Amino acid sequence: MFPVIELSSCQNIVILHESSDYLIVDKPPDLLINSDDKNNLNTLQHLLMPKISQKCKESEYLKHGFHFIHRLDFSTSGVICLGRNKHASAVAGKLFEARLVNKYYVAIVRGHLIDEFTSVDFVVGYDENCINTNKRMCSEGKNCLNPKKAQTKILVLEKGLFDGDPATKILLKPLTGRRHQLRVHCHLLGHTIVGDYTYSDRTDIRPNRMFLHSLRLILPIESEPIDVCSIDPFTNANFKEWLPECVVNQMDTTGVESAFYKIDNFIFKTSSKIKK
């Protein structure tokens, strides 16, 4: 369905959109975006080096070859946009800063969410106990440094079992862009993302990956409107551990029945409580 960069590395990268200004790809899980360590070749930047061509002359002057307009966690897969020149990157960056970009993620979380719609309004800050490793965020307590407003919409897609335990597939739309925001919010709801080693207190080690995927990205750029959607990887065909038993909402429908329409239009309410 989408072109793929065939690389000598074990990782192949699916191209979702390509122009002289932007390169949007489907990032594999467990992959760094970039690294200051020149010997670390397991990065998205390194794998995409074959895509740096003469038409993007500015790339050869960039430290990492591309402008990284936004980021994804090491463990998170999915849609990510890279700028191929300074001007285009600045245009997209301003849209992110103004919160005019629509981002949608799909995840499988532990347990069954009761409500079809959930509004999450928990601040996200740095966990002082992990400040040196920069690996964990938090939302409350005296050790939570520089907490900032963070809001997320959640819509239930399917309910079922993951490896025999209750689990729910959800669509998430972050209204803010804090580090680890979706992972922290799911954890605080009492529904930690399947395979999230960090926020399960290092107990969720059964899956071979974290089940969080950047699914869709809408960038309202006047000269080049972008609406890119990748394929949902979390299906029974791809992961036999996931057994959906009840479909609540679908993403492949149109109009008011579409999960994307529903999550866009349900009214955000600041009523979520942290599960103790």
JSON list of C-alpha atoms in Angstrom, two decimals, residues 71-176:
[
{"chain": "A", "resi": 71, "resn": "ARG", "atom": "CA", "xyz": [9.35, 13.30, 18.28]},
{"chain": "A", "resi": 72, "resn": "LEU", "atom": "CA", "xyz": [8.20, 9.83, 19.25]},
{"chain": "A", "resi": 73, "resn": "ASP", "atom": "CA", "xyz": [9.42, 7.76, 22.18]},
{"chain": "A", "resi": 74, "resn": "PHE", "atom": "CA", "xyz": [11.92, 4.98, 21.57]},
{"chain": "A", "resi": 75, "resn": "SER", "atom": "CA", "xyz": [9.18, 2.41, 22.24]},
{"chain": "A", "resi": 76, "resn": "THR", "atom": "CA", "xyz": [6.42, 4.13, 20.23]},
{"chain": "A", "resi": 77, "resn": "SER", "atom": "CA", "xyz": [5.93, 3.30, 16.57]},
{"chain": "A", "resi": 78, "resn": "GLY", "atom": "CA", "xyz": [4.10, 5.15, 13.82]},
{"chain": "A", "resi": 79, "resn": "VAL", "atom": "CA", "xyz": [3.73, 8.39, 11.90]},
{"chain": "A", "resi": 80, "resn": "ILE", "atom": "CA", "xyz": [6.48, 10.97, 12.29]},
{"chain": "A", "resi": 81, "resn": "CYS", "atom": "CA", "xyz": [7.18, 14.05, 10.16]},
{"chain": "A", "resi": 82, "resn": "LEU", "atom": "CA", "xyz": [10.67, 15.25, 9.30]},
{"chain": "A", "resi": 83, "resn": "GLY", "atom": "CA", "xyz": [11.51, 18.56, 7.66]},
{"chain": "A", "resi": 84, "resn": "ARG", "atom": "CA", "xyz": [13.88, 18.61, 4.71]},
{"chain": "A", "resi": 85, "resn": "ASN", "atom": "CA", "xyz": [14.71, 22.31, 4.90]},
{"chain": "A", "resi": 86, "resn": "LYS", "atom": "CA", "xyz": [14.71, 25.09, 7.48]},
{"chain": "A", "resi": 87, "resn": "HIS", "atom": "CA", "xyz": [11.75, 27.08, 6.13]},
{"chain": "A", "resi": 88, "resn": "ALA", "atom": "CA", "xyz": [9.38, 24.11, 5.81]},
{"chain": "A", "resi": 89, "resn": "SER", "atom": "CA", "xyz": [10.33, 22.91, 9.27]},
{"chain": "A", "resi": 90, "resn": "ALA", "atom": "CA", "xyz": [9.64, 26.34, 10.76]},
{"chain": "A", "resi": 91, "resn": "VAL", "atom": "CA", "xyz": [6.20, 26.43, 9.14]},
{"chain": "A", "resi": 92, "resn": "ALA", "atom": "CA", "xyz": [5.26, 23.03, 10.55]},
{"chain": "A", "resi": 93, "resn": "GLY", "atom": "CA", "xyz": [6.86, 23.84, 13.90]},
{"chain": "A", "resi": 94, "resn": "LYS", "atom": "CA", "xyz": [4.67, 26.92, 14.34]},
{"chain": "A", "resi": 95, "resn": "LEU", "atom": "CA", "xyz": [1.56, 24.79, 13.72]},
{"chain": "A", "resi": 96, "resn": "PHE", "atom": "CA", "xyz": [2.67, 22.42, 16.49]},
{"chain": "A", "resi": 97, "resn": "GLU", "atom": "CA", "xyz": [3.32, 25.34, 18.84]},
{"chain": "A", "resi": 98, "resn": "ALA", "atom": "CA", "xyz": [-0.13, 26.81, 18.10]},
{"chain": "A", "resi": 99, "resn": "ARG", "atom": "CA", "xyz": [-1.75, 23.38, 18.69]},
{"chain": "A", "resi": 100, "resn": "LEU", "atom": "CA", "xyz": [-3.24, 23.36, 15.20]},
{"chain": "A", "resi": 101, "resn": "VAL", "atom": "CA", "xyz": [-1.89, 19.89, 14.42]},
{"chain": "A", "resi": 102, "resn": "ASN", "atom": "CA", "xyz": [-4.16, 16.89, 14.94]},
{"chain": "A", "resi": 103, "resn": "LYS", "atom": "CA", "xyz": [-2.43, 13.74, 16.18]},
{"chain": "A", "resi": 104, "resn": "TYR", "atom": "CA", "xyz": [-4.11, 10.39, 16.76]},
{"chain": "A", "resi": 105, "resn": "TYR", "atom": "CA", "xyz": [-2.66, 7.32, 18.44]},
{"chain": "A", "resi": 106, "resn": "VAL", "atom": "CA", "xyz": [-3.91, 3.76, 18.85]},
{"chain": "A", "resi": 107, "resn": "ALA", "atom": "CA", "xyz": [-3.03, 1.67, 21.89]},
{"chain": "A", "resi": 108, "resn": "ILE", "atom": "CA", "xyz": [-3.96, -1.48, 23.76]},
{"chain": "A", "resi": 109, "resn": "VAL", "atom": "CA", "xyz": [-4.22, -0.97, 27.50]},
{"chain": "A", "resi": 110, "resn": "ARG", "atom": "CA", "xyz": [-4.65, -3.29, 30.46]},
{"chain": "A", "resi": 111, "resn": "GLY", "atom": "CA", "xyz": [-8.20, -3.78, 31.73]},
{"chain": "A", "resi": 112, "resn": "HIS", "atom": "CA", "xyz": [-11.58, -2.76, 30.32]},
{"chain": "A", "resi": 113, "resn": "LEU", "atom": "CA", "xyz": [-12.47, 0.93, 30.20]},
{"chain": "A", "resi": 114, "resn": "ILE", "atom": "CA", "xyz": [-16.04, 1.41, 31.40]},
{"chain": "A", "resi": 115, "resn": "ASP", "atom": "CA", "xyz": [-16.86, 4.60, 29.49]},
{"chain": "A", "resi": 116, "resn": "GLU", "atom": "CA", "xyz": [-16.80, 4.93, 25.71]},
{"chain": "A", "resi": 117, "resn": "PHE", "atom": "CA", "xyz": [-15.36, 8.47, 26.01]},
{"chain": "A", "resi": 118, "resn": "THR", "atom": "CA", "xyz": [-12.76, 9.62, 28.53]},
{"chain": "A", "resi": 119, "resn": "SER", "atom": "CA", "xyz": [-11.29, 13.09, 29.11]},
{"chain": "A", "resi": 120, "resn": "VAL", "atom": "CA", "xyz": [-7.93, 13.13, 30.87]},
{"chain": "A", "resi": 121, "resn": "ASP", "atom": "CA", "xyz": [-6.68, 16.36, 32.42]},
{"chain": "A", "resi": 122, "resn": "PHE", "atom": "CA", "xyz": [-3.60, 15.51, 34.52]},
{"chain": "A", "resi": 123, "resn": "VAL", "atom": "CA", "xyz": [-0.50, 17.69, 34.60]},
{"chain": "A", "resi": 124, "resn": "VAL", "atom": "CA", "xyz": [2.73, 16.03, 33.49]},
{"chain": "A", "resi": 125, "resn": "GLY", "atom": "CA", "xyz": [6.13, 16.84, 34.97]},
{"chain": "A", "resi": 126, "resn": "TYR", "atom": "CA", "xyz": [9.56, 15.31, 35.48]},
{"chain": "A", "resi": 127, "resn": "ASP", "atom": "CA", "xyz": [10.00, 12.66, 38.16]},
{"chain": "A", "resi": 128, "resn": "GLU", "atom": "CA", "xyz": [12.80, 13.99, 40.37]},
{"chain": "A", "resi": 129, "resn": "ASN", "atom": "CA", "xyz": [13.82, 10.43, 41.24]},
{"chain": "A", "resi": 130, "resn": "CYS", "atom": "CA", "xyz": [14.56, 9.78, 37.55]},
{"chain": "A", "resi": 131, "resn": "ILE", "atom": "CA", "xyz": [15.81, 13.21, 36.51]},
{"chain": "A", "resi": 132, "resn": "ASN", "atom": "CA", "xyz": [19.33, 11.96, 35.74]},
{"chain": "A", "resi": 133, "resn": "THR", "atom": "CA", "xyz": [18.13, 9.13, 33.53]},
{"chain": "A", "resi": 134, "resn": "ASN", "atom": "CA", "xyz": [15.31, 11.23, 31.99]},
{"chain": "A", "resi": 135, "resn": "LYS", "atom": "CA", "xyz": [13.20, 8.08, 31.64]},
{"chain": "A", "resi": 136, "resn": "ARG", "atom": "CA", "xyz": [10.05, 8.70, 33.66]},
{"chain": "A", "resi": 137, "resn": "MET", "atom": "CA", "xyz": [7.48, 11.44, 34.06]},
{"chain": "A", "resi": 138, "resn": "CYS", "atom": "CA", "xyz": [4.92, 12.02, 36.82]},
{"chain": "A", "resi": 139, "resn": "SER", "atom": "CA", "xyz": [1.77, 13.94, 37.62]},
{"chain": "A", "resi": 140, "resn": "GLU", "atom": "CA", "xyz": [1.61, 14.63, 41.34]},
{"chain": "A", "resi": 141, "resn": "GLY", "atom": "CA", "xyz": [3.63, 14.79, 44.56]},
{"chain": "A", "resi": 142, "resn": "LYS", "atom": "CA", "xyz": [6.52, 16.86, 45.82]},
{"chain": "A", "resi": 143, "resn": "ASN", "atom": "CA", "xyz": [8.97, 15.00, 43.56]},
{"chain": "A", "resi": 144, "resn": "CYS", "atom": "CA", "xyz": [7.12, 16.04, 40.37]},
{"chain": "A", "resi": 145, "resn": "LEU", "atom": "CA", "xyz": [9.19, 18.84, 38.85]},
{"chain": "A", "resi": 146, "resn": "ASN", "atom": "CA", "xyz": [7.85, 21.57, 36.55]},
{"chain": "A", "resi": 147, "resn": "PRO", "atom": "CA", "xyz": [4.41, 20.02, 35.99]},
{"chain": "A", "resi": 148, "resn": "LYS", "atom": "CA", "xyz": [2.58, 21.41, 32.94]},
{"chain": "A", "resi": 149, "resn": "LYS", "atom": "CA", "xyz": [-1.00, 21.19, 31.75]},
{"chain": "A", "resi": 150, "resn": "ALA", "atom": "CA", "xyz": [-1.67, 18.05, 29.73]},
{"chain": "A", "resi": 151, "resn": "GLN", "atom": "CA", "xyz": [-4.96, 16.95, 28.17]},
{"chain": "A", "resi": 152, "resn": "THR", "atom": "CA", "xyz": [-5.92, 13.82, 26.25]},
{"chain": "A", "resi": 153, "resn": "LYS", "atom": "CA", "xyz": [-9.11, 12.51, 24.65]},
{"chain": "A", "resi": 154, "resn": "ILE", "atom": "CA", "xyz": [-9.69, 8.74, 24.67]},
{"chain": "A", "resi": 155, "resn": "LEU", "atom": "CA", "xyz": [-12.24, 6.72, 22.70]},
{"chain": "A", "resi": 156, "resn": "VAL", "atom": "CA", "xyz": [-12.80, 2.97, 23.13]},
{"chain": "A", "resi": 157, "resn": "LEU", "atom": "CA", "xyz": [-12.42, 0.97, 19.91]},
{"chain": "A", "resi": 158, "resn": "GLU", "atom": "CA", "xyz": [-12.53, -2.66, 21.04]},
{"chain": "A", "resi": 159, "resn": "LYS", "atom": "CA", "xyz": [-12.68, -4.70, 24.21]},
{"chain": "A", "resi": 160, "resn": "GLY", "atom": "CA", "xyz": [-11.20, -8.14, 24.56]},
{"chain": "A", "resi": 161, "resn": "LEU", "atom": "CA", "xyz": [-8.31, -10.14, 25.96]},
{"chain": "A", "resi": 162, "resn": "PHE", "atom": "CA", "xyz": [-4.56, -9.75, 25.64]},
{"chain": "A", "resi": 163, "resn": "ASP", "atom": "CA", "xyz": [-2.76, -12.98, 26.40]},
{"chain": "A", "resi": 164, "resn": "GLY", "atom": "CA", "xyz": [-5.83, -14.06, 28.37]},
{"chain": "A", "resi": 165, "resn": "ASP", "atom": "CA", "xyz": [-6.16, -10.87, 30.45]},
{"chain": "A", "resi": 166, "resn": "PRO", "atom": "CA", "xyz": [-8.80, -8.12, 29.99]},
{"chain": "A", "resi": 167, "resn": "ALA", "atom": "CA", "xyz": [-7.62, -5.38, 27.64]},
{"chain": "A", "resi": 168, "resn": "THR", "atom": "CA", "xyz": [-9.02, -2.51, 25.59]},
{"chain": "A", "resi": 169, "resn": "LYS", "atom": "CA", "xyz": [-7.97, -1.04, 22.26]},
{"chain": "A", "resi": 170, "resn": "ILE", "atom": "CA", "xyz": [-8.32, 2.74, 22.34]},
{"chain": "A", "resi": 171, "resn": "LEU", "atom": "CA", "xyz": [-7.92, 5.77, 20.09]},
{"chain": "A", "resi": 172, "resn": "LEU", "atom": "CA", "xyz": [-6.12, 8.69, 21.75]},
{"chain": "A", "resi": 173, "resn": "LYS", "atom": "CA", "xyz": [-5.96, 12.33, 20.72]},
{"chain": "A", "resi": 174, "resn": "PRO", "atom": "CA", "xyz": [-3.51, 14.45, 22.74]},
{"chain": "A", "resi": 175, "resn": "LEU", "atom": "CA", "xyz": [-4.54, 18.11, 22.98]},
{"chain": "A", "resi": 176, "resn": "THR", "atom": "CA", "xyz": [-1.12, 19.01, 24.37]}
]
